[in-house]
Amino acid sequence: MPELESFPPAETLAEPEAAEELARLAREIARHDVAYHTHDAPEIADAEYDALRRRNAAIEARFPGLIRVDSPSSRVGGAAESGFAKIRHRAPMLSLDNAFDAADFADFCAKAKRFLGRIEPLTFVAEPKIDGLSISLTYEHGHFVRGATRGDGTEGEDVTANLRTVKSVPGTLTGDAPAFIEIRGEVFMTKADFLALNQAQAGAGAKVFANPRNAAAGSLRQLDVKVTAARPLSLFAYAQGESSEPVAATHWDYLQRLKAWGFDVNPLSRRLDSEAGVESFQTEIGLARSGLGYDIDGVVYKIDDLALQHRLGFVGRAPRWAIAWKFPAEQATTVLREIRIQVGRTGALTPVAELEPVNVGGVLVSRATLHNEDEIARKDIRAGDTVIVQRAGDVIPQIVSVLADRRPERSAPYVFPSACPACGSHAVRPPGEVVKRCTGGLICPAQRVERLVHFVSRPAFDIDGLGDKTIQEFFREGWLHSPADVFRLPEREAEIAMREGWGKLSARNLSAAIALRRTIPLERFIYALGIRRIGSTNARLLARHYGNFSEWRARMLDATQLGSDERLALGSIAGIGPTIAEELTDFFGEARNVAALDELAAGLNITDASRSESADSPIAGKTVVFTGTLQTLSRPEAKARAETLGAKVTDSVSKKTDIVVVGADAGSKARKAAELGVQTMTEAEWIELLG
Ligand code: IVH
């Protein structure tokens, strides 16, 4: 593994680098998980592994929009998370293969029969597939001693203390029980409990959960047991792990024993004498689904005879004796009232469909994602359309298609806005990208809070005592709307001191922390502005190139002229390139950004950058003019290079000019240089001078 230190710190990554880095970390961590769990042959020390995970978490915390579907931090079946002790399951916790229609199920049956060399019908136990998280409970001499999450199937997290707070986990089994037994089941939250919890969470300004399954998982995996105890969790028991003695001959009998010991077994579970009954059971549960108090996503069919189960065994991670027949994604028809545009942290404009509320599989849906401009055009989705909405698993509802024959007469194709709905700044979509973004930057209210958080963060202004919560609070108060407002907070010191959670001392400390940052190096200042793609590295490049704030500001404004030399020069700075140049010119092209920038800079002392590369260059501090046509360098390239080496490049020759570089067909400027006695050199001499 490459040393972690050789990668740039998480705080300095710009968004595209962060996305790449998250992809790399996902691959790397997955590889180590396999080495550790599957092959029992770790390639790196635990501490190094933990460092990879922490780096992943730190980048995800900065760019929540980039969190991957296969993120190591949220992977089901991933290695146990730190924070909980690890527990190795005695018998592995397996997953199930899926069937999606009757043909898949018939195929599963045929394979099992072929394997067993049997033609008689099979008896099945059918159980609703609960959408929660699976856990393993260990009982010794009838007492609950350990409970663990599934983890990667081999090893999970020790959540014993948390499980003790769940009412349907018996502390002691009733009646006869083996000396040792692992019992498996699903922890879940009912739909009603989920809604009530989210309401309470929202009221308290705390995190709301996307669905009952996330709420159940989040509630169980709490390091503070008191939090779990306050959450309404339930359990259905449905499988066995290892046991010191056989407890039943059939799965059905096993379920009866579970009940006798004191577990809840799903009341809709049924024994089916042959596979002939499966299809109608599937339909029956499918119809009952939306009326159930908890989420299910299919039906699990298990061969009842445990001796047959034993003979059939497993392929990979799934048994040959059971299958999950999943329900199709839930759909409903409704009317799309309007298309609204949401503005994200980085200014991304995301279209959202506002729908006539409709019940989709028991959940009231009133909004659906439309992804982006192209998606709307591809499906030709318009306001007033009747659409098919789909909810698949925990995915945000989507629009599947439009019912064209129900389209109102005077409907027009949707036109994606070219201005930000939150601030009116123009929105741009770079070629090759699908996302349109607001260029409002500092002045867009939708982006402000997040940008303020970035502004005061450690690698930017690094203001102690101004955390995310405080920023939100002060934003709501109207005290903190633009970066310049940060430096006005000391004027409110008395008011701040009186707020809940504050006092004279902490308010004074905040004022002092702010005062301390009135002097700031140029590179931090540039980084703090939160311009897209300008992370610490690029901010440093810019600062070193332009040297001081007023120079940088002036050149950026010049560069907003499309096709100008300054624009090309900006894109020629080593490490910057045309894409980043465009982000900068977009930012400076918005007059209100420049106004906010000036307001901010007026109250600060922005210190010049050290031009490290230029310090010992032969042209440091010299004023240079290029004239005529250069052969090996483009004019903007020559300019950028000269500036990087500490020279100042101007257009006209005067007494202050130190060097005039004369290209082919040079005219009046070369003559003027000769008149004034200014040093001239050819392009070749110039290149030689620079080495
Ligand atoms: S049996 C070897 N029964 O589905 C079979 N699983 O896709 C072990 N699940 O990880 C599982 N309800 O979290 C079984 N009645 C049920 C289930 C059930 C939900 C979940 C469980 C498992 C996943 C497999």
XYZ file of C-alpha atoms and ligand atoms in Angstrom:
715
model
C 0.000 0.000 0.000
C 1.318 3.482 -0.745
C 2.068 5.498 2.372
C -0.875 7.610 3.393
C 1.381 10.600 3.947
C 2.127 10.688 0.247
C -1.492 11.643 -0.473
C -2.652 15.239 -0.120
C -4.463 15.969 3.158
C -8.229 15.458 2.958
C -8.863 19.152 3.704
C -7.009 20.321 0.631
C -8.798 18.274 -2.001
C -10.977 19.977 -4.562
C -14.176 18.209 -5.547
C -12.925 16.283 -8.620
C -9.843 15.089 -6.742
C -12.036 14.130 -3.803
C -14.284 12.029 -6.053
C -11.275 10.219 -7.460
C -9.837 9.712 -4.033
C -13.113 8.268 -2.697
C -13.164 5.811 -5.599
C -9.597 4.793 -4.865
C -10.300 4.389 -1.139
C -13.409 2.295 -1.825
C -11.312 -0.092 -3.939
C -8.424 -0.165 -1.528
C -10.530 -0.732 1.596
C -12.608 -3.428 -0.123
C -9.380 -5.214 -1.080
C -8.139 -5.134 2.515
C -11.514 -6.338 3.762
C -11.222 -9.395 1.557
C -7.606 -10.005 2.578
C -8.522 -9.773 6.226
C -11.921 -11.449 6.408
C -11.923 -13.908 3.564
C -8.284 -14.932 3.417
C -7.336 -14.248 7.021
C -4.226 -12.660 5.565
C -4.159 -8.917 6.231
C -1.618 -6.971 4.186
C -1.497 -3.917 6.410
C -1.559 -3.152 10.124
C -4.908 -2.368 11.772
C -3.800 1.201 12.432
C -3.064 1.756 8.748
C -6.428 0.285 7.820
C -8.140 2.570 10.324
C -6.280 5.531 8.847
C -7.661 4.692 5.385
C -11.170 4.573 6.784
C -10.698 7.835 8.667
C -9.446 9.506 5.503
C -12.475 8.206 3.645
C -14.785 9.512 6.380
C -13.046 12.910 6.433
C -13.448 13.359 2.673
C -17.066 12.212 2.822
C -17.748 14.674 5.612
C -16.459 17.492 3.393
C -18.267 16.338 0.253
C -21.455 14.523 1.313
C -22.622 14.758 -2.285
C -19.788 12.491 -3.379
C -20.566 9.612 -1.018
C -20.489 6.512 -3.172
C -23.027 3.727 -3.300
C -20.171 1.368 -2.468
C -18.769 3.660 0.200
C -16.781 1.725 2.804
C -18.486 3.786 5.500
C -21.954 2.540 4.633
C -21.301 -0.839 3.106
C -23.673 -3.559 4.255
C -21.678 -6.649 4.853
C -18.544 -4.597 5.285
C -16.026 -5.101 8.017
C -17.087 -4.188 11.514
C -16.878 -0.462 12.196
C -14.527 0.815 14.814
C -16.233 1.944 17.996
C -17.753 -1.459 18.719
C -15.801 -4.554 19.620
C -15.830 -7.255 16.976
C -17.570 -10.578 17.441
C -16.928 -13.601 15.268
C -20.103 -15.533 14.440
C -19.854 -19.248 15.248
C -21.874 -20.086 12.147
C -21.549 -17.508 9.343
C -24.465 -15.173 8.647
C -25.426 -15.691 5.041
C -27.367 -13.803 2.468
C -30.038 -15.016 0.066
C -30.261 -15.280 -3.687
C -33.122 -13.365 -5.237
C -35.993 -14.368 -7.518
C -38.013 -11.727 -9.333
C -40.716 -13.789 -11.024
C -42.310 -17.243 -11.164
C -39.730 -18.448 -13.680
C -36.870 -17.588 -11.298
C -38.634 -19.465 -8.525
C -39.263 -22.510 -10.730
C -35.591 -22.470 -11.646
C -34.614 -22.428 -7.962
C -36.913 -25.407 -7.250
C -35.640 -27.368 -10.216
C -32.034 -26.900 -9.130
C -32.753 -27.976 -5.547
C -34.590 -31.094 -6.760
C -31.858 -31.974 -9.214
C -29.314 -31.617 -6.435
C -31.362 -33.901 -4.175
C -32.253 -36.320 -7.003
C -35.892 -35.918 -6.053
C -39.128 -35.531 -7.977
C -41.732 -35.267 -5.213
C -42.946 -31.764 -4.293
C -41.032 -29.838 -1.658
C -42.586 -28.395 1.476
C -41.705 -24.745 2.076
C -42.008 -22.262 4.887
C -42.805 -18.822 3.543
C -41.930 -15.743 5.622
C -42.199 -12.061 4.749
C -38.746 -10.631 4.090
C -38.405 -7.925 6.714
C -36.558 -4.792 5.634
C -34.410 -4.185 8.683
C -30.977 -5.324 9.766
C -30.078 -8.866 10.630
C -28.535 -9.719 13.961
C -27.289 -12.791 15.768
C -28.224 -13.465 19.397
C -26.233 -15.939 21.452
C -27.897 -17.698 24.409
C -25.980 -19.799 26.900
C -28.014 -21.964 29.256
C -31.052 -19.953 28.295
C -29.490 -16.546 28.987
C -28.786 -13.857 26.443
C -25.019 -13.332 26.529
C -24.041 -11.702 23.243
C -25.574 -9.959 20.282
C -23.899 -8.879 17.084
C -24.706 -7.219 13.781
C -24.131 -9.185 10.605
C -20.985 -7.249 9.670
C -19.325 -9.041 6.782
C -21.134 -12.277 7.631
C -18.143 -13.694 9.492
C -17.592 -10.994 12.037
C -19.973 -8.292 13.244
C -20.161 -5.542 15.837
C -20.822 -6.292 19.459
C -24.157 -4.583 20.148
C -25.072 -6.722 23.176
C -25.791 -3.798 25.482
C -27.948 -2.134 22.839
C -29.915 -5.324 22.149
C -30.674 -5.736 25.834
C -32.803 -2.593 25.538
C -34.965 -4.099 22.758
C -38.218 -5.392 24.249
C -38.611 -8.342 21.895
C -35.127 -9.714 22.673
C -35.753 -12.099 25.615
C -33.148 -11.850 28.363
C -33.930 -15.430 29.376
C -35.544 -18.144 27.257
C -38.717 -19.716 28.562
C -38.712 -23.518 28.933
C -36.048 -25.938 27.681
C -33.205 -24.496 25.692
C -29.898 -25.946 24.479
C -26.737 -25.084 26.414
C -25.576 -22.968 23.483
C -27.535 -21.508 20.587
C -27.205 -18.693 18.062
C -30.562 -17.255 17.000
C -30.893 -14.990 13.984
C -33.513 -12.399 13.266
C -34.258 -8.965 11.910
C -34.298 -5.797 13.982
C -36.688 -3.253 12.490
C -38.717 -0.167 13.231
C -42.434 0.005 12.467
C -43.591 2.616 9.965
C -45.528 4.470 12.680
C -42.561 4.509 15.070
C -40.334 5.691 12.232
C -42.616 8.628 11.395
C -42.913 9.626 15.061
C -39.154 9.401 15.548
C -38.469 11.546 12.490
C -40.961 14.134 13.662
C -39.288 14.302 17.061
C -35.843 14.441 15.468
C -36.866 17.230 13.106
C -38.390 19.154 16.022
C -35.125 18.896 17.910
C -33.109 19.917 14.847
C -31.518 16.448 14.820
C -30.868 14.064 11.950
C -33.927 12.612 10.214
C -33.735 9.147 8.683
C -34.440 8.266 5.072
C -36.498 5.157 5.844
C -37.373 2.753 8.679
C -34.424 0.478 7.906
C -31.869 3.286 8.235
C -33.598 4.424 11.401
C -33.380 0.918 12.867
C -29.725 0.497 11.918
C -28.815 3.978 13.155
C -30.657 3.393 16.416
C -29.080 0.045 17.148
C -25.555 1.095 16.306
C -25.350 3.780 18.973
C -22.327 3.962 21.209
C -24.545 5.507 23.878
C -26.932 2.734 24.944
C -29.359 5.285 26.358
C -30.043 6.505 22.823
C -30.900 2.978 21.645
C -33.088 2.437 24.701
C -35.147 5.473 23.761
C -35.746 4.178 20.208
C -38.661 1.862 19.466
C -37.013 -1.221 17.958
C -38.601 -4.611 17.349
C -37.361 -8.037 16.347
C -38.685 -10.977 14.376
C -36.659 -14.172 14.840
C -36.392 -16.417 11.757
C -33.220 -18.517 11.528
C -30.659 -20.477 13.468
C -26.903 -20.346 13.646
C -24.887 -22.863 15.616
C -26.433 -24.800 18.474
C -25.060 -27.372 20.903
C -27.855 -29.813 20.034
C -30.526 -30.108 17.339
C -33.657 -28.228 18.343
C -36.117 -29.257 15.596
C -36.485 -31.482 12.555
C -38.203 -28.900 10.381
C -37.921 -25.127 10.031
C -41.616 -24.843 10.881
C -41.045 -26.647 14.166
C -38.039 -24.429 14.809
C -40.284 -21.352 14.446
C -42.681 -22.906 17.011
C -39.784 -23.387 19.428
C -38.695 -19.769 18.908
C -42.193 -18.692 19.900
C -42.150 -20.955 22.953
C -38.838 -19.472 24.064
C -40.391 -16.024 23.939
C -39.481 -14.605 20.512
C -41.788 -12.856 18.092
C -42.124 -14.829 14.875
C -43.767 -13.084 11.958
C -47.486 -13.999 12.154
C -47.827 -14.134 8.350
C -45.337 -17.021 8.133
C -46.940 -20.102 6.610
C -46.112 -23.693 5.798
C -46.834 -24.531 2.139
C -47.189 -28.221 1.335
C -45.820 -27.902 -2.149
C -44.313 -25.360 -4.492
C -47.725 -25.090 -6.159
C -48.889 -22.746 -3.389
C -45.995 -20.363 -3.673
C -47.266 -18.074 -6.413
C -50.587 -17.330 -4.752
C -48.864 -16.723 -1.409
C -46.550 -14.235 -3.132
C -49.572 -12.394 -4.566
C -51.391 -12.483 -1.220
C -48.477 -10.931 0.691
C -47.877 -8.470 -2.122
C -51.427 -7.205 -1.708
C -51.156 -7.088 2.073
C -47.822 -5.285 1.920
C -48.900 -1.643 1.995
C -51.253 -2.305 4.911
C -48.571 -3.875 7.104
C -47.150 -1.860 9.967
C -43.554 -2.497 8.845
C -41.595 -2.558 5.587
C -41.080 -5.819 3.726
C -39.439 -6.185 0.341
C -40.345 -9.733 -0.626
C -41.053 -13.212 0.704
C -38.394 -15.706 1.792
C -39.129 -19.339 0.871
C -37.219 -21.936 2.864
C -37.298 -25.702 2.352
C -38.918 -26.943 5.523
C -37.045 -30.204 6.119
C -33.801 -29.398 8.011
C -32.191 -32.657 6.900
C -32.738 -31.593 3.283
C -31.387 -28.122 4.111
C -28.291 -29.776 5.487
C -27.808 -31.877 2.355
C -28.327 -28.900 0.068
C -25.790 -26.660 1.815
C -24.521 -23.453 0.234
C -23.170 -21.980 -2.948
C -20.962 -19.009 -2.215
C -22.645 -16.960 0.469
C -26.207 -18.135 -0.172
C -28.019 -21.347 0.751
C -29.381 -23.711 -1.935
C -32.423 -24.279 0.303
C -33.863 -20.776 0.445
C -34.612 -17.908 -1.881
C -35.952 -14.363 -1.517
C -38.666 -13.605 -4.060
C -38.567 -9.834 -4.234
C -41.546 -7.631 -4.962
C -41.372 -5.441 -8.034
C -40.623 -1.783 -7.343
C -43.753 -0.097 -6.079
C -45.386 2.219 -8.587
C -48.307 4.609 -8.679
C -49.770 7.160 -11.060
C -50.095 10.815 -10.151
C -49.951 14.347 -11.540
C -46.752 16.351 -11.606
C -47.661 19.816 -10.351
C -44.418 21.607 -11.093
C -40.717 21.173 -11.514
C -38.729 22.966 -8.821
C -35.012 23.611 -8.773
C -33.032 22.966 -5.607
C -29.658 24.582 -5.117
C -26.982 22.471 -3.489
C -23.867 23.411 -1.569
C -21.661 23.720 -4.603
C -24.390 25.492 -6.510
C -25.582 22.403 -8.372
C -29.131 22.939 -9.632
C -31.149 19.776 -9.081
C -34.637 19.495 -10.529
C -37.299 18.013 -8.258
C -40.822 17.001 -9.257
C -43.568 18.299 -6.974
C -46.344 15.721 -7.171
C -49.975 15.430 -6.171
C -49.360 13.324 -3.051
C -49.853 9.661 -3.853
C -49.631 6.465 -1.845
C -46.814 4.330 -3.231
C -46.749 1.031 -1.383
C -47.880 2.555 1.886
C -45.703 5.654 1.772
C -47.084 9.043 0.848
C -44.925 10.442 -1.939
C -45.122 14.108 -2.903
C -41.714 14.658 -4.489
C -39.474 12.741 -6.826
C -35.995 13.369 -8.109
C -35.594 14.309 -11.756
C -31.781 13.992 -11.646
C -30.757 16.632 -14.186
C -31.604 18.638 -17.270
C -30.913 15.807 -19.744
C -33.067 13.339 -17.847
C -36.050 15.688 -18.070
C -35.476 16.191 -21.790
C -34.992 12.473 -22.428
C -38.294 11.556 -20.788
C -39.924 14.802 -21.959
C -41.332 15.463 -18.499
C -43.543 18.543 -18.243
C -45.547 20.328 -15.564
C -49.136 19.037 -15.580
C -48.153 15.599 -16.877
C -49.567 12.399 -15.444
C -46.574 10.314 -14.480
C -45.707 6.888 -13.105
C -43.784 7.205 -9.837
C -41.678 4.394 -8.465
C -40.179 3.641 -5.102
C -37.546 0.933 -5.244
C -36.074 -0.063 -1.905
C -34.874 2.992 -0.086
C -34.160 4.922 -3.244
C -35.692 8.370 -3.490
C -38.867 8.127 -5.584
C -38.298 8.429 -9.304
C -40.411 9.245 -12.331
C -40.495 6.145 -14.531
C -42.417 7.567 -17.465
C -45.015 10.024 -18.651
C -48.491 8.947 -19.771
C -48.461 10.866 -23.036
C -52.173 10.391 -23.774
C -53.068 12.152 -20.509
C -51.005 15.247 -21.301
C -52.961 18.532 -21.047
C -53.486 20.278 -24.375
C -51.482 23.435 -23.933
C -48.385 21.920 -22.416
C -44.898 23.021 -23.332
C -41.575 21.239 -22.971
C -39.774 22.140 -19.767
C -37.087 24.770 -20.131
C -34.313 24.364 -17.598
C -33.555 27.757 -16.028
C -30.410 29.596 -16.970
C -30.444 31.586 -13.732
C -30.270 30.406 -10.139
C -33.743 30.441 -8.546
C -32.248 31.368 -5.181
C -30.183 34.394 -6.173
C -30.744 35.124 -9.838
C -27.091 34.691 -10.819
C -26.579 32.978 -14.126
C -26.231 29.213 -14.163
C -23.635 27.494 -16.315
C -23.142 23.981 -17.548
C -19.620 23.213 -18.731
C -19.392 21.106 -21.893
C -19.425 17.401 -21.129
C -21.053 17.818 -17.703
C -24.645 17.035 -16.816
C -25.017 19.421 -13.908
C -25.861 23.078 -14.284
C -24.527 25.288 -11.528
C -25.297 28.656 -10.031
C -22.370 31.073 -10.329
C -23.660 33.163 -7.421
C -21.006 31.811 -5.095
C -20.754 34.138 -2.137
C -24.067 35.860 -2.675
C -26.356 32.855 -3.240
C -28.371 32.248 -0.034
C -28.741 28.542 -0.764
C -25.005 28.130 -0.805
C -24.148 30.625 1.901
C -24.285 28.560 5.046
C -22.129 25.803 3.627
C -19.742 28.308 2.190
C -19.497 30.107 5.520
C -18.660 26.802 7.153
C -15.906 26.382 4.593
C -14.805 29.994 5.037
C -14.013 29.625 8.733
C -12.708 26.039 8.466
C -9.230 25.018 9.566
C -7.353 25.385 6.231
C -9.198 28.649 5.465
C -9.667 31.380 8.093
C -9.439 28.847 10.901
C -11.658 30.676 13.356
C -11.916 28.920 16.692
C -15.354 28.764 18.267
C -17.312 29.192 15.049
C -18.608 25.696 14.309
C -21.344 24.537 11.912
C -24.129 24.838 14.496
C -23.137 28.362 15.505
C -22.935 29.446 11.881
C -26.420 28.122 11.218
C -27.711 29.833 14.324
C -26.137 33.183 13.481
C -27.312 32.843 9.886
C -30.898 32.406 11.076
C -30.482 35.426 13.357
C -29.447 37.443 10.305
C -26.033 38.199 11.801
C -24.009 36.166 9.393
C -24.878 36.275 5.724
C -21.635 37.015 3.953
C -18.011 36.291 4.821
C -17.519 39.973 5.637
C -20.143 39.580 8.377
C -17.787 37.239 10.237
C -15.593 40.237 10.989
C -18.571 42.222 12.260
C -19.456 39.599 14.876
C -17.227 41.219 17.542
C -19.610 44.204 17.406
C -22.271 41.839 18.747
C -20.128 40.428 21.515
C -22.531 41.557 24.252
C -25.519 39.991 22.485
C -23.627 36.770 21.844
C -22.603 36.575 25.501
C -26.271 36.536 26.466
C -27.227 33.650 24.223
C -27.897 30.193 25.548
C -24.726 28.165 25.733
C -22.546 31.296 25.611
C -21.160 33.550 28.300
C -18.933 36.599 28.549
C -15.769 34.573 28.312
C -16.704 32.484 25.286
C -18.052 35.540 23.450
C -14.829 37.395 24.178
C -12.796 34.423 23.008
C -14.721 34.372 19.749
C -14.042 38.067 19.178
C -10.375 37.476 19.877
C -10.236 34.497 17.513
C -11.791 36.623 14.778
C -9.469 39.557 15.394
C -6.516 37.215 15.133
C -7.474 36.332 11.564
C -7.761 39.814 10.183
C -4.285 39.200 8.877
C -4.259 36.293 6.471
C -1.889 34.915 3.822
C -3.140 35.312 0.247
C -3.321 31.582 -0.406
C -5.613 30.965 2.572
C -7.727 33.899 1.539
C -8.175 32.509 -1.982
C -8.943 29.045 -0.644
C -11.481 30.421 1.840
C -13.617 31.903 -0.949
C -14.776 28.364 -1.715
C -14.590 28.761 -5.493
C -15.257 25.410 -7.090
C -12.112 23.400 -7.852
C -9.940 25.845 -5.899
C -8.673 23.684 -3.069
C -5.550 24.514 -1.056
C -3.186 23.349 -3.772
C -4.677 25.507 -6.494
C -5.044 28.432 -4.103
C -1.330 28.175 -3.349
C -0.468 28.042 -7.057
C -2.506 31.157 -7.713
C -1.112 33.003 -4.717
C 2.449 32.234 -5.719
C 1.812 33.146 -9.286
C 0.210 36.510 -8.683
C 2.012 37.361 -5.478
C -0.448 39.811 -3.953
C -4.166 40.347 -3.628
C -4.597 43.413 -5.817
C -2.597 41.850 -8.631
C -4.625 38.646 -8.430
C -7.919 40.502 -8.347
C -6.993 42.709 -11.308
C -5.812 39.789 -13.422
C -8.868 37.699 -12.664
C -11.087 40.554 -13.804
C -9.036 40.886 -17.016
C -9.346 37.144 -17.529
C -13.138 37.313 -17.545
C -12.835 38.618 -21.130
C -13.309 35.554 -23.269
C -10.315 34.959 -25.524
C -8.218 37.612 -23.769
C -4.519 37.003 -23.331
C -5.019 37.103 -19.594
C -7.596 34.327 -19.815
C -5.209 32.149 -21.828
C -2.332 32.989 -19.498
C -4.402 31.904 -16.519
C -5.082 28.548 -18.120
C -1.386 28.162 -18.913
C -0.196 28.400 -15.319
C 1.309 25.031 -14.508
C -1.257 23.068 -12.500
C -4.187 25.365 -13.279
C -5.393 24.568 -16.805
C -8.455 25.743 -18.705
C -11.137 24.047 -16.536
C -9.983 25.689 -13.346
C -9.448 28.939 -15.214
C -13.087 28.822 -16.201
C -14.232 28.362 -12.606
C -12.284 31.460 -11.656
C -13.596 33.543 -14.510
C -17.144 32.391 -13.798
C -16.717 33.584 -10.234
C -15.192 36.929 -11.195
C -17.688 37.348 -14.013
C -20.434 37.777 -11.444
C -20.338 41.396 -10.299
C -21.898 40.590 -6.955
C -19.136 38.146 -6.133
C -16.587 40.857 -6.782
C -18.524 43.271 -4.574
C -18.611 40.702 -1.740
C -14.927 39.990 -2.233
C -14.031 43.693 -2.054
C -16.148 44.237 1.021
C -14.335 41.398 2.706
C -10.841 42.373 1.598
C -11.336 45.979 2.734
C -11.309 44.918 6.378
C -8.358 42.546 6.105
C -4.635 42.583 5.829
C -3.926 40.003 3.131
C -0.255 39.204 3.180
C 1.726 38.631 -0.026
C 2.647 35.143 -1.101
C 6.244 34.021 -1.028
C 7.269 33.485 -4.590
C 9.467 30.581 -3.747
C 10.179 29.434 -7.281
C 10.951 32.951 -8.393
C 13.251 34.040 -5.574
C 16.464 33.116 -7.331
C 15.277 33.422 -10.921
C 17.191 35.762 -13.235
C 14.040 37.728 -14.042
C 12.615 38.099 -10.545
C 11.278 41.615 -10.089
C 11.973 42.605 -13.702
C 9.403 44.243 -15.964
C 9.182 42.458 -19.287
C 7.465 43.241 -22.594
C 6.912 40.706 -25.388
C 6.632 41.982 -28.928
C 6.307 40.393 -32.367
C 5.424 36.782 -33.063
C 7.033 34.206 -30.813
C 7.964 30.881 -32.432
C 8.140 28.322 -29.630
C 5.845 29.828 -27.021
C 2.375 31.255 -27.322
C 2.125 34.763 -25.945
C -0.040 33.698 -22.966
C 2.299 30.839 -22.172
C 5.330 33.117 -22.257
C 3.536 35.553 -19.995
C 2.472 32.898 -17.494
C 5.971 31.449 -17.355
C 7.573 34.848 -16.833
C 5.165 35.668 -14.057
C 5.738 32.344 -12.345
C 9.421 33.277 -12.269
C 8.680 36.582 -10.603
C 8.596 38.987 -13.548
C 5.938 41.564 -14.244
C 4.700 41.469 -17.823
C 3.354 44.682 -19.337
C 2.115 45.676 -22.767
C 3.963 48.911 -23.457
C 7.599 49.830 -23.342
C 8.673 52.610 -21.000
C 11.723 53.679 -19.030
C 10.613 51.249 -16.341
C 10.852 48.286 -18.731
C 13.812 46.020 -18.027
C 13.663 43.562 -20.939
C 11.907 43.541 -24.301
C 11.695 40.104 -25.896
C 11.600 40.623 -29.655
C 9.836 38.075 -31.842
C 9.462 37.968 -35.615
C 8.114 41.050 -37.396
C 8.412 43.203 -34.314
C 7.509 46.836 -34.927
C 7.264 49.994 -32.893
C 7.921 48.432 -29.478
C 11.327 47.148 -30.558
C 12.170 50.606 -31.934
C 11.057 52.275 -28.730
C 13.204 49.902 -26.671
C 16.222 50.857 -28.769
C 15.423 54.557 -28.311
C 15.132 54.236 -24.550
C 18.163 51.988 -24.264
C 16.143 49.142 -22.807
C 17.738 45.710 -23.020
C 16.306 43.587 -25.879
C 16.727 39.903 -26.532
C 15.564 37.339 -29.078
C 13.183 34.554 -28.192
C 16.058 32.050 -28.197
C 18.107 34.210 -25.834
C 15.094 34.570 -23.587
C 14.539 30.823 -23.404
C 18.207 30.287 -22.676
C 18.057 32.876 -19.895
C 15.155 31.039 -18.279
C 16.867 27.694 -18.665
S -33.140 -16.091 6.345
C -29.399 -18.295 5.232
N -35.466 -14.997 6.718
O -32.654 -10.959 4.246
C -30.574 -17.446 5.260
N -33.664 -13.604 6.102
O -31.067 -11.275 1.803
C -30.501 -16.396 6.268
N -34.242 -11.236 5.979
O -29.470 -10.970 5.719
C -31.561 -15.390 6.189
N -36.343 -11.426 6.539
O -31.323 -9.646 6.870
C -34.198 -14.805 6.395
N -37.577 -14.127 7.129
C -36.310 -13.946 6.807
C -35.803 -12.669 6.527
C -34.475 -12.547 6.183
C -35.390 -10.589 6.215
C -32.993 -10.584 5.545
C -31.792 -10.896 6.385
C -30.771 -11.456 5.441
C -31.252 -10.933 4.134
C -30.794 -11.848 3.018
